[in-house]
Amino acid sequence: MDTAVTSSPAFPRVHIATDHAGMELSAHLVSHLTAKGYDVVDHGPKEYDALDDYPPFCINAALAVVADQQAGTHALGIVLGGSGNGEQIAANKVKGVRAALAWNHSTATLAREHNDANVVAVGGRQHTVEEATELIEAFLAEPFSNDERHVRRIGKIAAYESTGEVIE
């Protein structure tokens, strides 16, 4: 990853990973988002393998999102699979990641607006390339609302993640 390049506020650095079922969509998104001005980092896989294990790809993308954010770089992530479920679960195992499965425009934008999700999961077998691209673009473009209730709720999730304590 080229750490000398920093993303602009309008265009976050985007870390992307997939399994074999999302490779076509991933290749499209890397090209499409790069052409739009995003700094896209592809965490793989590099070649098709129907028996691949997606967790390392998705975890590495999620780790990179958190590392960038901790370094002050505006970064978001995309994890793709057949359904997006396993990829979301893998990404959510990384401390500091809030990965959301998006299946329509509303879930994509609300993930950012209300939950400040920093990774989006999309099922490549659930949408056309055009539909999935629209979901990803909606997610990337939507800002977090910074509404006090959402900040408070995210804080409670982060506290549990760090301490194991459930805050009422």
GROMACS .gro file of C-alpha atoms in nm:
model
  168
    1MET     CA    1   0.000   0.000   0.000
    2ASP     CA    2   0.133   0.345  -0.089
    3THR     CA    3   0.109   0.537   0.237
    4ALA     CA    4   0.250   0.853   0.080
    5VAL     CA    5  -0.080   0.913  -0.097
    6THR     CA    6  -0.352   1.056   0.122
    7SER     CA    7  -0.713   1.073   0.027
    8SER     CA    8  -0.911   1.392  -0.005
    9PRO     CA    9  -1.214   1.460   0.216
   10ALA     CA   10  -1.439   1.413  -0.088
   11PHE     CA   11  -1.273   1.088  -0.191
   12PRO     CA   12  -1.169   0.854   0.087
   13ARG     CA   13  -0.905   0.590   0.034
   14VAL     CA   14  -1.100   0.272  -0.037
   15HIS     CA   15  -0.977  -0.070   0.072
   16ILE     CA   16  -1.147  -0.352  -0.116
   17ALA     CA   17  -1.145  -0.730  -0.076
   18THR     CA   18  -1.353  -1.014  -0.209
   19ASP     CA   19  -1.391  -1.386  -0.242
   20HIS     CA   20  -1.414  -1.571  -0.572
   21ALA     CA   21  -1.787  -1.487  -0.607
   22GLY     CA   22  -1.719  -1.113  -0.606
   23MET     CA   23  -1.413  -1.097  -0.830
   24GLU     CA   24  -1.593  -0.961  -1.136
   25LEU     CA   25  -1.763  -0.693  -0.926
   26SER     CA   26  -1.439  -0.613  -0.746
   27ALA     CA   27  -1.248  -0.564  -1.072
   28HIS     CA   28  -1.524  -0.337  -1.196
   29LEU     CA   29  -1.527  -0.133  -0.873
   30VAL     CA   30  -1.149  -0.092  -0.864
   31SER     CA   31  -1.156   0.047  -1.218
   32HIS     CA   32  -1.474   0.252  -1.172
   33LEU     CA   33  -1.378   0.410  -0.840
   34THR     CA   34  -1.020   0.481  -0.949
   35ALA     CA   35  -1.155   0.662  -1.256
   36LYS     CA   36  -1.377   0.872  -1.028
   37GLY     CA   37  -1.075   0.983  -0.822
   38TYR     CA   38  -1.071   0.738  -0.532
   39ASP     CA   39  -0.741   0.594  -0.408
   40VAL     CA   40  -0.834   0.225  -0.424
   41VAL     CA   41  -0.624  -0.043  -0.256
   42ASP     CA   42  -0.708  -0.399  -0.365
   43HIS     CA   43  -0.649  -0.658  -0.092
   44GLY     CA   44  -0.727  -0.950  -0.320
   45PRO     CA   45  -0.749  -1.213  -0.418
   46LYS     CA   46  -0.543  -1.160  -0.730
   47GLU     CA   47  -0.670  -1.464  -0.918
   48TYR     CA   48  -0.984  -1.675  -0.924
   49ASP     CA   49  -0.994  -1.978  -0.696
   50ALA     CA   50  -1.338  -2.129  -0.634
   51LEU     CA   51  -1.206  -2.277  -0.306
   52ASP     CA   52  -1.050  -1.958  -0.171
   53ASP     CA   53  -1.084  -1.857   0.189
   54TYR     CA   54  -1.210  -1.498   0.201
   55PRO     CA   55  -1.141  -1.416   0.571
   56PRO     CA   56  -0.775  -1.312   0.524
   57PHE     CA   57  -0.863  -1.080   0.234
   58CYS     CA   58  -1.149  -0.916   0.422
   59ILE     CA   59  -0.963  -0.894   0.752
   60ASN     CA   60  -0.662  -0.735   0.581
   61ALA     CA   61  -0.886  -0.476   0.413
   62ALA     CA   62  -1.056  -0.402   0.745
   63LEU     CA   63  -0.720  -0.373   0.925
   64ALA     CA   64  -0.605  -0.126   0.659
   65VAL     CA   65  -0.918   0.088   0.704
   66VAL     CA   66  -0.861   0.108   1.079
   67ALA     CA   67  -0.488   0.179   1.036
   68ASP     CA   68  -0.560   0.459   0.789
   69GLN     CA   69  -0.827   0.609   1.012
   70GLN     CA   70  -0.595   0.598   1.313
   71ALA     CA   71  -0.329   0.773   1.104
   72GLY     CA   72  -0.576   1.050   1.015
   73THR     CA   73  -0.648   0.935   0.661
   74HIS     CA   74  -1.011   0.933   0.551
   75ALA     CA   75  -1.063   0.567   0.456
   76LEU     CA   76  -1.352   0.328   0.404
   77GLY     CA   77  -1.371  -0.036   0.304
   78ILE     CA   78  -1.566  -0.264   0.073
   79VAL     CA   79  -1.592  -0.640   0.118
   80LEU     CA   80  -1.765  -0.853  -0.142
   81GLY     CA   81  -1.882  -1.210  -0.169
   82GLY     CA   82  -2.171  -1.414  -0.298
   83SER     CA   83  -2.403  -1.287  -0.026
   84GLY     CA   84  -2.169  -1.049   0.157
   85ASN     CA   85  -2.260  -1.210   0.490
   86GLY     CA   86  -1.939  -1.400   0.563
   87GLU     CA   87  -1.728  -1.111   0.442
   88GLN     CA   88  -1.914  -0.871   0.674
   89ILE     CA   89  -1.867  -1.109   0.966
   90ALA     CA   90  -1.493  -1.140   0.896
   91ALA     CA   91  -1.447  -0.762   0.869
   92ASN     CA   92  -1.642  -0.705   1.191
   93LYS     CA   93  -1.390  -0.916   1.385
   94VAL     CA   94  -1.137  -0.632   1.345
   95LYS     CA   95  -1.138  -0.394   1.640
   96GLY     CA   96  -1.266  -0.055   1.526
   97VAL     CA   97  -1.459  -0.183   1.226
   98ARG     CA   98  -1.830  -0.130   1.185
   99ALA     CA   99  -1.916  -0.330   0.873
  100ALA     CA  100  -2.271  -0.318   0.740
  101LEU     CA  101  -2.437  -0.538   0.481
  102ALA     CA  102  -2.606  -0.318   0.220
  103TRP     CA  103  -2.879  -0.461   0.001
  104ASN     CA  104  -3.062  -0.144  -0.104
  105HIS     CA  105  -2.998   0.230  -0.119
  106SER     CA  106  -3.145   0.293   0.225
  107THR     CA  107  -2.930   0.033   0.402
  108ALA     CA  108  -2.620   0.169   0.227
  109THR     CA  109  -2.680   0.531   0.328
  110LEU     CA  110  -2.813   0.461   0.678
  111ALA     CA  111  -2.506   0.250   0.752
  112ARG     CA  112  -2.297   0.566   0.714
  113GLU     CA  113  -2.548   0.827   0.835
  114HIS     CA  114  -2.655   0.654   1.157
  115ASN     CA  115  -2.385   0.398   1.230
  116ASP     CA  116  -2.073   0.562   1.088
  117ALA     CA  117  -1.999   0.225   0.926
  118ASN     CA  118  -1.649   0.222   0.786
  119VAL     CA  119  -1.686  -0.095   0.579
  120VAL     CA  120  -1.970  -0.197   0.350
  121ALA     CA  121  -2.044  -0.555   0.251
  122VAL     CA  122  -2.230  -0.635  -0.070
  123GLY     CA  123  -2.332  -0.968  -0.218
  124GLY     CA  124  -2.206  -0.994  -0.574
  125ARG     CA  125  -2.456  -1.269  -0.651
  126GLN     CA  126  -2.745  -1.062  -0.515
  127HIS     CA  127  -2.720  -0.761  -0.748
  128THR     CA  128  -2.625  -0.667  -1.099
  129VAL     CA  129  -2.292  -0.489  -1.133
  130GLU     CA  130  -2.483  -0.165  -1.189
  131GLU     CA  131  -2.698  -0.211  -0.876
  132ALA     CA  132  -2.398  -0.300  -0.662
  133THR     CA  133  -2.205   0.000  -0.794
  134GLU     CA  134  -2.494   0.228  -0.698
  135LEU     CA  135  -2.496   0.083  -0.345
  136ILE     CA  136  -2.121   0.131  -0.308
  137GLU     CA  137  -2.136   0.488  -0.441
  138ALA     CA  138  -2.422   0.572  -0.203
  139PHE     CA  139  -2.226   0.433   0.091
  140LEU     CA  140  -1.906   0.616   0.000
  141ALA     CA  141  -2.082   0.948  -0.054
  142GLU     CA  142  -2.295   0.951   0.262
  143PRO     CA  143  -2.149   1.138   0.560
  144PHE     CA  144  -2.200   1.041   0.923
  145SER     CA  145  -2.467   1.263   1.079
  146ASN     CA  146  -2.276   1.324   1.405
  147ASP     CA  147  -2.617   1.326   1.573
  148GLU     CA  148  -2.563   1.293   1.950
  149ARG     CA  149  -2.777   0.979   1.978
  150HIS     CA  150  -2.576   0.802   1.709
  151VAL     CA  151  -2.244   0.913   1.859
  152ARG     CA  152  -2.363   0.785   2.199
  153ARG     CA  153  -2.469   0.447   2.058
  154ILE     CA  154  -2.147   0.398   1.865
  155GLY     CA  155  -1.958   0.489   2.183
  156LYS     CA  156  -2.137   0.211   2.371
  157ILE     CA  157  -2.044  -0.040   2.102
  158ALA     CA  158  -1.681   0.078   2.110
  159ALA     CA  159  -1.674   0.057   2.490
  160TYR     CA  160  -1.796  -0.302   2.481
  161GLU     CA  161  -1.543  -0.385   2.209
  162SER     CA  162  -1.260  -0.243   2.423
  163THR     CA  163  -1.363  -0.347   2.775
  164GLY     CA  164  -1.629  -0.616   2.746
  165GLU     CA  165  -1.855  -0.399   2.960
  166VAL     CA  166  -2.215  -0.347   2.852
  167ILE     CA  167  -2.306   0.017   2.916
  168GLU     CA  168  -2.676   0.080   2.971
   0.00000   0.00000   0.00000
